[in-house]
PDB file of C-alpha atoms in Angstrom:
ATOM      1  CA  UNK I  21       0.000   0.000   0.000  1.00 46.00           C
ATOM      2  CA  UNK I  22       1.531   3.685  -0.880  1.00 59.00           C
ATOM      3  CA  UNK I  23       2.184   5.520   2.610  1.00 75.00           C
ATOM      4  CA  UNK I  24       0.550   8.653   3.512  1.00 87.00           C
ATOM      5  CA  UNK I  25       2.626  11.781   2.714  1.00 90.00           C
ATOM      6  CA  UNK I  26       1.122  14.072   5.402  1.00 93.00           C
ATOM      7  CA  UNK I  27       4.017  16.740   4.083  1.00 94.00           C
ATOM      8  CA  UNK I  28       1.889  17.127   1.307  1.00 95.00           C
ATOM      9  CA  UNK I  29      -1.301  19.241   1.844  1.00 96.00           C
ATOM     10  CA  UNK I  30      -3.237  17.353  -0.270  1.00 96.00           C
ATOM     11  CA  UNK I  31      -2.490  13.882   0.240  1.00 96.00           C
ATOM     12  CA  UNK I  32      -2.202  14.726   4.289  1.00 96.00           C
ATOM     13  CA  UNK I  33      -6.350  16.188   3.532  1.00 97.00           C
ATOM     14  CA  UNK I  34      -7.200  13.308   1.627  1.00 96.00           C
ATOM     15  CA  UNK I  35      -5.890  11.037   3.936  1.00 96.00           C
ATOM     16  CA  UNK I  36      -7.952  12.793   7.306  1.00 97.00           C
ATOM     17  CA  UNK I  37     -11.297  13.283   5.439  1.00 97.00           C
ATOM     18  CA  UNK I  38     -11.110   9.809   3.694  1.00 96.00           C
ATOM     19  CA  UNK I  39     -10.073   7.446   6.014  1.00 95.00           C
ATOM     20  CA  UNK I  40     -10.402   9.284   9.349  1.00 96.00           C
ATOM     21  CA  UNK I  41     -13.759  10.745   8.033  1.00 96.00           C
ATOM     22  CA  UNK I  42     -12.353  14.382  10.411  1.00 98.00           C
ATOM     23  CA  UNK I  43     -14.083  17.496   9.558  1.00 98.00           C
ATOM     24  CA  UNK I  44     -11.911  19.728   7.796  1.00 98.00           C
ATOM     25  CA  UNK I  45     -10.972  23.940   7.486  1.00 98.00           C
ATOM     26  CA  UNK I  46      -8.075  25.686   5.500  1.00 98.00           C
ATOM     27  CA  UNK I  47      -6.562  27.901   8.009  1.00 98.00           C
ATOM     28  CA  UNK I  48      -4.574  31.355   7.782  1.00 98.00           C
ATOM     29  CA  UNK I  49      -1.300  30.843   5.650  1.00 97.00           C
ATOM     30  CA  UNK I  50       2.144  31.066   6.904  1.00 96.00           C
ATOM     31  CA  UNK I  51       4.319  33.173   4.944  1.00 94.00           C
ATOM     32  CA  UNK I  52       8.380  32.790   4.808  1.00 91.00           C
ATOM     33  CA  UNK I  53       9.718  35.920   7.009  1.00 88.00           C
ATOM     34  CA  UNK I  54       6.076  37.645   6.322  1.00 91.00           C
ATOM     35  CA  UNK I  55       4.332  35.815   9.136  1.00 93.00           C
ATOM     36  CA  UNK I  56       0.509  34.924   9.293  1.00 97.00           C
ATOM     37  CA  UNK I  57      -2.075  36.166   6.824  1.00 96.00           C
ATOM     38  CA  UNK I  58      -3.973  36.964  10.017  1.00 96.00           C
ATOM     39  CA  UNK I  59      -2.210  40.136   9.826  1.00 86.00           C
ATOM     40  CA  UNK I  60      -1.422  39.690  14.001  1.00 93.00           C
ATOM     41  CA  UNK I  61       2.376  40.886  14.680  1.00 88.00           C
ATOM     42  CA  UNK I  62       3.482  38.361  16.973  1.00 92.00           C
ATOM     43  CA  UNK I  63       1.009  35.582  15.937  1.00 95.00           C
ATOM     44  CA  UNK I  64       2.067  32.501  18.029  1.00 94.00           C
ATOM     45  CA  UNK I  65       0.700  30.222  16.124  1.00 96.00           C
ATOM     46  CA  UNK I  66       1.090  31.324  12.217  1.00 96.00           C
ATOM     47  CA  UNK I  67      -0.919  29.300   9.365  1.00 96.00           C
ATOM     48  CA  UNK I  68      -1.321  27.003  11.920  1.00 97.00           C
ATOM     49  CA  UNK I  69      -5.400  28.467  13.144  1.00 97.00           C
ATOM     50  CA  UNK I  70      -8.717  28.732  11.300  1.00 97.00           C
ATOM     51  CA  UNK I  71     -10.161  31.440   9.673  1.00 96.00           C
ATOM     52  CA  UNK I  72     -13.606  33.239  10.885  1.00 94.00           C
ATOM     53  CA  UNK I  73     -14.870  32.626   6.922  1.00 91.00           C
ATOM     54  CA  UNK I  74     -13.557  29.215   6.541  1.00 92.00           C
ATOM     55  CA  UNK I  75     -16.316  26.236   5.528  1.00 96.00           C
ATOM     56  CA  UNK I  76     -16.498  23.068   6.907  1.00 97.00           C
ATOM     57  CA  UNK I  77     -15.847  20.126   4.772  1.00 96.00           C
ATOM     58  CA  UNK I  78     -16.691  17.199   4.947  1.00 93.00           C
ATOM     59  CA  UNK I  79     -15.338  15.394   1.836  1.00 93.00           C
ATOM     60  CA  UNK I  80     -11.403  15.393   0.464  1.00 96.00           C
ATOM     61  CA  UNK I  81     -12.556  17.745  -3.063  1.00 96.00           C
ATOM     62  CA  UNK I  82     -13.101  21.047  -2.164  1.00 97.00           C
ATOM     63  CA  UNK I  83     -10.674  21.623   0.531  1.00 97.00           C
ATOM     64  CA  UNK I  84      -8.145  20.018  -1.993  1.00 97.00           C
ATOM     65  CA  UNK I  85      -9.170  22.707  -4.484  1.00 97.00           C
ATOM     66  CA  UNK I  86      -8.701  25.058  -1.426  1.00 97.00           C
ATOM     67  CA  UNK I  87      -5.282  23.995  -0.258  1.00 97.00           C
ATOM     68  CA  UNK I  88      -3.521  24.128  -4.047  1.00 96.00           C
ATOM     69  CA  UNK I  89      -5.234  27.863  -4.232  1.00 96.00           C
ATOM     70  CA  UNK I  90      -3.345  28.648  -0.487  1.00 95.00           C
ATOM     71  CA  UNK I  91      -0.389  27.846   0.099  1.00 95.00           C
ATOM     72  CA  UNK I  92       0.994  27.347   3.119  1.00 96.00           C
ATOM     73  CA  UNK I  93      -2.181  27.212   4.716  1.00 97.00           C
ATOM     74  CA  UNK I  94      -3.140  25.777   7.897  1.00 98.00           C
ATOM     75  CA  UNK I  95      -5.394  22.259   7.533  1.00 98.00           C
ATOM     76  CA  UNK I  96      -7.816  22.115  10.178  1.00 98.00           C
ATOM     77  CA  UNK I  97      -9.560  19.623  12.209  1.00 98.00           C
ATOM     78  CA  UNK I  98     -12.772  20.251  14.590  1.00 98.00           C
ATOM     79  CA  UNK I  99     -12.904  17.938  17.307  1.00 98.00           C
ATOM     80  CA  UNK I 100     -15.791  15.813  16.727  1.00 97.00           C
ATOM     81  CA  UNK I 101     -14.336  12.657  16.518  1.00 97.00           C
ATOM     82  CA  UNK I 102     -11.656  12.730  18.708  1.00 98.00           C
ATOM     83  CA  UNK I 103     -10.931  14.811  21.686  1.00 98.00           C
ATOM     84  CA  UNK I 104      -7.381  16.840  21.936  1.00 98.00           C
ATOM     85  CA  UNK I 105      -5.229  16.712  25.470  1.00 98.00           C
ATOM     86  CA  UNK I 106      -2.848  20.032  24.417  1.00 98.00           C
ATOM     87  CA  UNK I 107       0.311  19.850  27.012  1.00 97.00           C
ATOM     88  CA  UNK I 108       3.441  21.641  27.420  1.00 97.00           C
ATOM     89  CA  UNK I 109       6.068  19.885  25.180  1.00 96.00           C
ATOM     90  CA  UNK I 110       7.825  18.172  28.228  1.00 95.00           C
ATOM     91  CA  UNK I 111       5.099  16.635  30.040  1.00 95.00           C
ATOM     92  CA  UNK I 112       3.803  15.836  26.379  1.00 95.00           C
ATOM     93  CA  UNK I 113       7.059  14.071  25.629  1.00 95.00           C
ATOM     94  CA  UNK I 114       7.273  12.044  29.012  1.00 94.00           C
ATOM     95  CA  UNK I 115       3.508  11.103  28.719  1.00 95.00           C
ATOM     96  CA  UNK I 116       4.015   9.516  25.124  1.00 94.00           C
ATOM     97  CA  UNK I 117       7.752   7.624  26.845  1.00 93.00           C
ATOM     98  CA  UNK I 118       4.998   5.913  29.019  1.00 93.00           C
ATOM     99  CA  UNK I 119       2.172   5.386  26.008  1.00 94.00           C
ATOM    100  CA  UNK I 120       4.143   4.250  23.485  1.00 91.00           C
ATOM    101  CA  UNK I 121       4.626   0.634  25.878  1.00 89.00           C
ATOM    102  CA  UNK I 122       1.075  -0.074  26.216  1.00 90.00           C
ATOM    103  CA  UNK I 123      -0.395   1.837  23.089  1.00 93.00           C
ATOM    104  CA  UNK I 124      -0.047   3.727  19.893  1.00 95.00           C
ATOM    105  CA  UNK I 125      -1.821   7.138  20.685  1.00 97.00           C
ATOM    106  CA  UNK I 126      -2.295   9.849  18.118  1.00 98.00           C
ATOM    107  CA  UNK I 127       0.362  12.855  18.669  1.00 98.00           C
ATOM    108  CA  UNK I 128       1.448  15.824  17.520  1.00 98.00           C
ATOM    109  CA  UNK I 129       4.503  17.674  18.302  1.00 98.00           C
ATOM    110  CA  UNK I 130       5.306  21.584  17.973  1.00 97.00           C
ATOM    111  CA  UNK I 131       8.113  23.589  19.494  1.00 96.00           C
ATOM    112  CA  UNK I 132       5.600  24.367  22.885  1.00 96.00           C
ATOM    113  CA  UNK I 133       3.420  21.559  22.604  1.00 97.00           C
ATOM    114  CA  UNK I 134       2.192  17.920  22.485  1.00 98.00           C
ATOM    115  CA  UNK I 135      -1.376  17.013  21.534  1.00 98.00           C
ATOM    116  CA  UNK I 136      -2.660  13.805  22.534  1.00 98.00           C
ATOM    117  CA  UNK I 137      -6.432  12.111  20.749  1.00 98.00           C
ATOM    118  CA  UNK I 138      -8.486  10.293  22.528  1.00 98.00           C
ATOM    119  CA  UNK I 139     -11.829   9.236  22.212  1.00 98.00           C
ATOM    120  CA  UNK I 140     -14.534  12.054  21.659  1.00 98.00           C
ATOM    121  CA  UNK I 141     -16.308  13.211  24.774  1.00 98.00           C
ATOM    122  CA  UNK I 142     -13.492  11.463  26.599  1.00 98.00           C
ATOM    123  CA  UNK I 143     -10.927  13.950  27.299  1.00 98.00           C
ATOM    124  CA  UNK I 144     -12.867  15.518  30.296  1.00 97.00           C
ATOM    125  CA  UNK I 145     -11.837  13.055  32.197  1.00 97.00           C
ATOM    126  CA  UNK I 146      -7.765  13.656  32.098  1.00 97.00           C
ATOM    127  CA  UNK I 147      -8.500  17.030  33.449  1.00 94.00           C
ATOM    128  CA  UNK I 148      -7.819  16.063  37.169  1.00 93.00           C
ATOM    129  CA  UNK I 149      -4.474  14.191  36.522  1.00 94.00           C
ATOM    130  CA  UNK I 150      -2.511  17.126  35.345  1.00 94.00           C
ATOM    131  CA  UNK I 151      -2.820  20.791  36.092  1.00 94.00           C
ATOM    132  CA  UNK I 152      -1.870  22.414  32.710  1.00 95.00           C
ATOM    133  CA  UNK I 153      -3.761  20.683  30.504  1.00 97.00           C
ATOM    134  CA  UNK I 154      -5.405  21.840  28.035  1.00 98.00           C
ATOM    135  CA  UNK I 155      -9.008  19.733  26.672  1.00 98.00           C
ATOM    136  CA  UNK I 156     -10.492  20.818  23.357  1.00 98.00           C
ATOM    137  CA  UNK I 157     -13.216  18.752  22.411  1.00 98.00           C
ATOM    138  CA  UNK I 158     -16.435  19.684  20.250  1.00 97.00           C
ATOM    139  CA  UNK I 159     -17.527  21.238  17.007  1.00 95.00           C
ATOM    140  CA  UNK I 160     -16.365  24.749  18.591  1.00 95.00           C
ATOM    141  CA  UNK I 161     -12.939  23.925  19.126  1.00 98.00           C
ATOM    142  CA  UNK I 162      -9.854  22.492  17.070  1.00 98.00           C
ATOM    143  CA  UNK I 163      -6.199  21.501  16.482  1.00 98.00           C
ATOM    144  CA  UNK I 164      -3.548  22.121  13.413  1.00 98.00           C
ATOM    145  CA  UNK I 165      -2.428  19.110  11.615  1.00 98.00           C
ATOM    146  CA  UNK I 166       0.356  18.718  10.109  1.00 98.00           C
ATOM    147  CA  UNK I 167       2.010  19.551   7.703  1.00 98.00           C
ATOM    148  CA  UNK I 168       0.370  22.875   9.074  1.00 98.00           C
ATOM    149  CA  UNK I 169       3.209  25.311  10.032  1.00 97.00           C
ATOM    150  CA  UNK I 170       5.370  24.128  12.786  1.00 96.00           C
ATOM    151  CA  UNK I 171       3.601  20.891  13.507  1.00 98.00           C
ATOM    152  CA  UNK I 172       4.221  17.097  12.790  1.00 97.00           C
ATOM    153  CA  UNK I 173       3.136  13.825  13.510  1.00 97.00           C
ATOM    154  CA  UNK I 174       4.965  11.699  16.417  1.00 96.00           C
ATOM    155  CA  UNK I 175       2.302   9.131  16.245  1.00 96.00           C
ATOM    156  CA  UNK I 176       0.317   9.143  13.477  1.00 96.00           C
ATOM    157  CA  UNK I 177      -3.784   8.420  13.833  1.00 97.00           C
ATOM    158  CA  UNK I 178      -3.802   5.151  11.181  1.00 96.00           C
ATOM    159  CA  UNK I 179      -2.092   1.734  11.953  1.00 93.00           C
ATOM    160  CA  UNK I 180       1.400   1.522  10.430  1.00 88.00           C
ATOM    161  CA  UNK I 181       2.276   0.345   6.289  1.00 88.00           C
ATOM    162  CA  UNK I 182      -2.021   1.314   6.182  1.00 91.00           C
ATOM    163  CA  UNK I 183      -5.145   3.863   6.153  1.00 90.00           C
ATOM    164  CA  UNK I 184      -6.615   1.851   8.632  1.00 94.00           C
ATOM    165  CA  UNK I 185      -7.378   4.113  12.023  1.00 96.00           C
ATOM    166  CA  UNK I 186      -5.557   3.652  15.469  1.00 96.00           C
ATOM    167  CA  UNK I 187      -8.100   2.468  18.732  1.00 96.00           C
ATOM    168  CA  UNK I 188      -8.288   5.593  20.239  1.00 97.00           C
ATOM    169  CA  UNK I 189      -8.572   5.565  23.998  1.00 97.00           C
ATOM    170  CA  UNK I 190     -10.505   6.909  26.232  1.00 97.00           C
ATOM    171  CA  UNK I 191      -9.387   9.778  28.281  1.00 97.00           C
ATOM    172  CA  UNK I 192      -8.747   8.242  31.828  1.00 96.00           C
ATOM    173  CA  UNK I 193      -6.624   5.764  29.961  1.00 95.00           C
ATOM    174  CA  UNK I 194      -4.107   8.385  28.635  1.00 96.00           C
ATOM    175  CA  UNK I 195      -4.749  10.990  32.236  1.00 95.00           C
ATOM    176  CA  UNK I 196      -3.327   8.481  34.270  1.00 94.00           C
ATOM    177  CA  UNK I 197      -0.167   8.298  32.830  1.00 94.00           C
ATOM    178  CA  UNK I 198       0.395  12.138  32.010  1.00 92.00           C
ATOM    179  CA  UNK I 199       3.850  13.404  32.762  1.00 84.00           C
ATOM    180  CA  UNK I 200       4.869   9.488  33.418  1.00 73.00           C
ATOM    181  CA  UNK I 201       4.243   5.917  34.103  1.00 67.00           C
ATOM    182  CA  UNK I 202       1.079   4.976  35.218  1.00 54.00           C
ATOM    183  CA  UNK I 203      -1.383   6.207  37.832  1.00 46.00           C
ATOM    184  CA  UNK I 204      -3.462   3.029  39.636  1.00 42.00           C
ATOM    185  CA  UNK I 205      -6.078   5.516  39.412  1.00 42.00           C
ATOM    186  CA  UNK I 206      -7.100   4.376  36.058  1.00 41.00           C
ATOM    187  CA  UNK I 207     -10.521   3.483  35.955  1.00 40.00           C
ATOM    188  CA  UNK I 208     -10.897   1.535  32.356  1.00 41.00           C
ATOM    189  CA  UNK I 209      -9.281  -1.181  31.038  1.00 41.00           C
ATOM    190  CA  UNK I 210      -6.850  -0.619  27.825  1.00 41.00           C
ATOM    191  CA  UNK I 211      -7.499  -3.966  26.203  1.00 35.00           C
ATOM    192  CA  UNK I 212     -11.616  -2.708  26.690  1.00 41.00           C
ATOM    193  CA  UNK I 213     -10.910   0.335  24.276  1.00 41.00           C
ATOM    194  CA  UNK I 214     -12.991   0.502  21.680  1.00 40.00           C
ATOM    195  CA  UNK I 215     -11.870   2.148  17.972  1.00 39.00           C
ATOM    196  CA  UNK I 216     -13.650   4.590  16.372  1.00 37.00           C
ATOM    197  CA  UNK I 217     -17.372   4.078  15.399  1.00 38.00           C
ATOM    198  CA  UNK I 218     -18.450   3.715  11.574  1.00 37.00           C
ATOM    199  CA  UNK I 219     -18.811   7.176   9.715  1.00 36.00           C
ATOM    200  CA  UNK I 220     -21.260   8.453   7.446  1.00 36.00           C
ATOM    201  CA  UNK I 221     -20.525  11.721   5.627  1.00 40.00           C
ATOM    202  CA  UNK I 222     -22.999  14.207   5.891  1.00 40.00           C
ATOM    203  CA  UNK I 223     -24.724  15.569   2.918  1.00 41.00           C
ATOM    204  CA  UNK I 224     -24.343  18.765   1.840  1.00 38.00           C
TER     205      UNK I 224
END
């Protein structure tokens, strides 16, 4: 099976809306020593956040279009079918030292941050293992994906050599061991987490 480029913007698209069925925005651009298109000075996040005016899709064509019209744009994912645990980068790091024995979890890396998935609706529950992170979950909030500016996959969502997507688990699972090995505060079992449910794509 080809691999997934995800340092192409339009194979990386393809690849979320297709196989991980993720809802999808083109973000603000970053431009080489001009910064964001969100015209902010000091942006700390450039190309790498949505626009106000941005649509949703929910199929690979028209945000293809999009991306080959933008570049350097920002691809965007809503968190609807997946929550995000944002952390600073070095509890983020040590976290995933402790994951990556039991699991393969979803993560992306910038220079500040690590973002953990986990299963939607699910990430409420890390909140009391760790007291600076971060829980986006919900059609209202989102993450960057690579190859947005400045971010890149440490784990990526499918299962190795395939399209096929990871088991994501649910949020106690990855809470407990945030910052290190695990808590015996967990209250699920890992070999009981379920992978994500069937997807239809909405008409438009």
């Amino acid at each position: 099976m080809e691999l997934i480029n995800t340092c192409r913007p339009d194979d990386a698209a393809t690849a979320y809306s297709t196989s991980l069925h993720w809802l999808l925005s083109v973000g603000y651009r970053h431009r080489p020593r001009q910064g964001c298109t969100c015209t902010e000075q000091n942006c700390p996040v450039p190309g790498a956040h949505p626009r106000p005016d941005s649509p949703v899709y929910v199929g690979p064509e028209l945000i293809v279009q999009e991306l080959e019209q933008s570049p350097g744009a920002g691809i965007i994912a809503w968190t609807t079918r997946f929550d995000a645990l944002v952390l600073p980068r070095s509890v983020g790091l040590a976290t995933m030292a402790a994951l990556d024995q039991i699991a393969q979890v979803p993560c992306i890396v910038t220079d500040d941050a690590v973002t953990l998935l986990v299963l939607p609706a699910t990430g409420r529950f890390a909140r009391t293992f760790h007291p600076d992170l971060e829980v986006r979950s919900g059609r209202s909030n989102w993450i960057a994906l690579p190859p947005s500016h400045g971010t890149r996959w440490d784990t990526p969502p499918w299962v190795p050599q395939t399209s096929t997507p990871v088991a994501l688990l649910h949020g106690v699972d990855v809470g407990c061991r945030l910052g290190g090995p695990s808590s015996p505060e967990s209250s699920s079992e890992l070999a009981g987490s379920n992978p994500l449910p069937p997807t239809t794509t909405p008409s438009e």
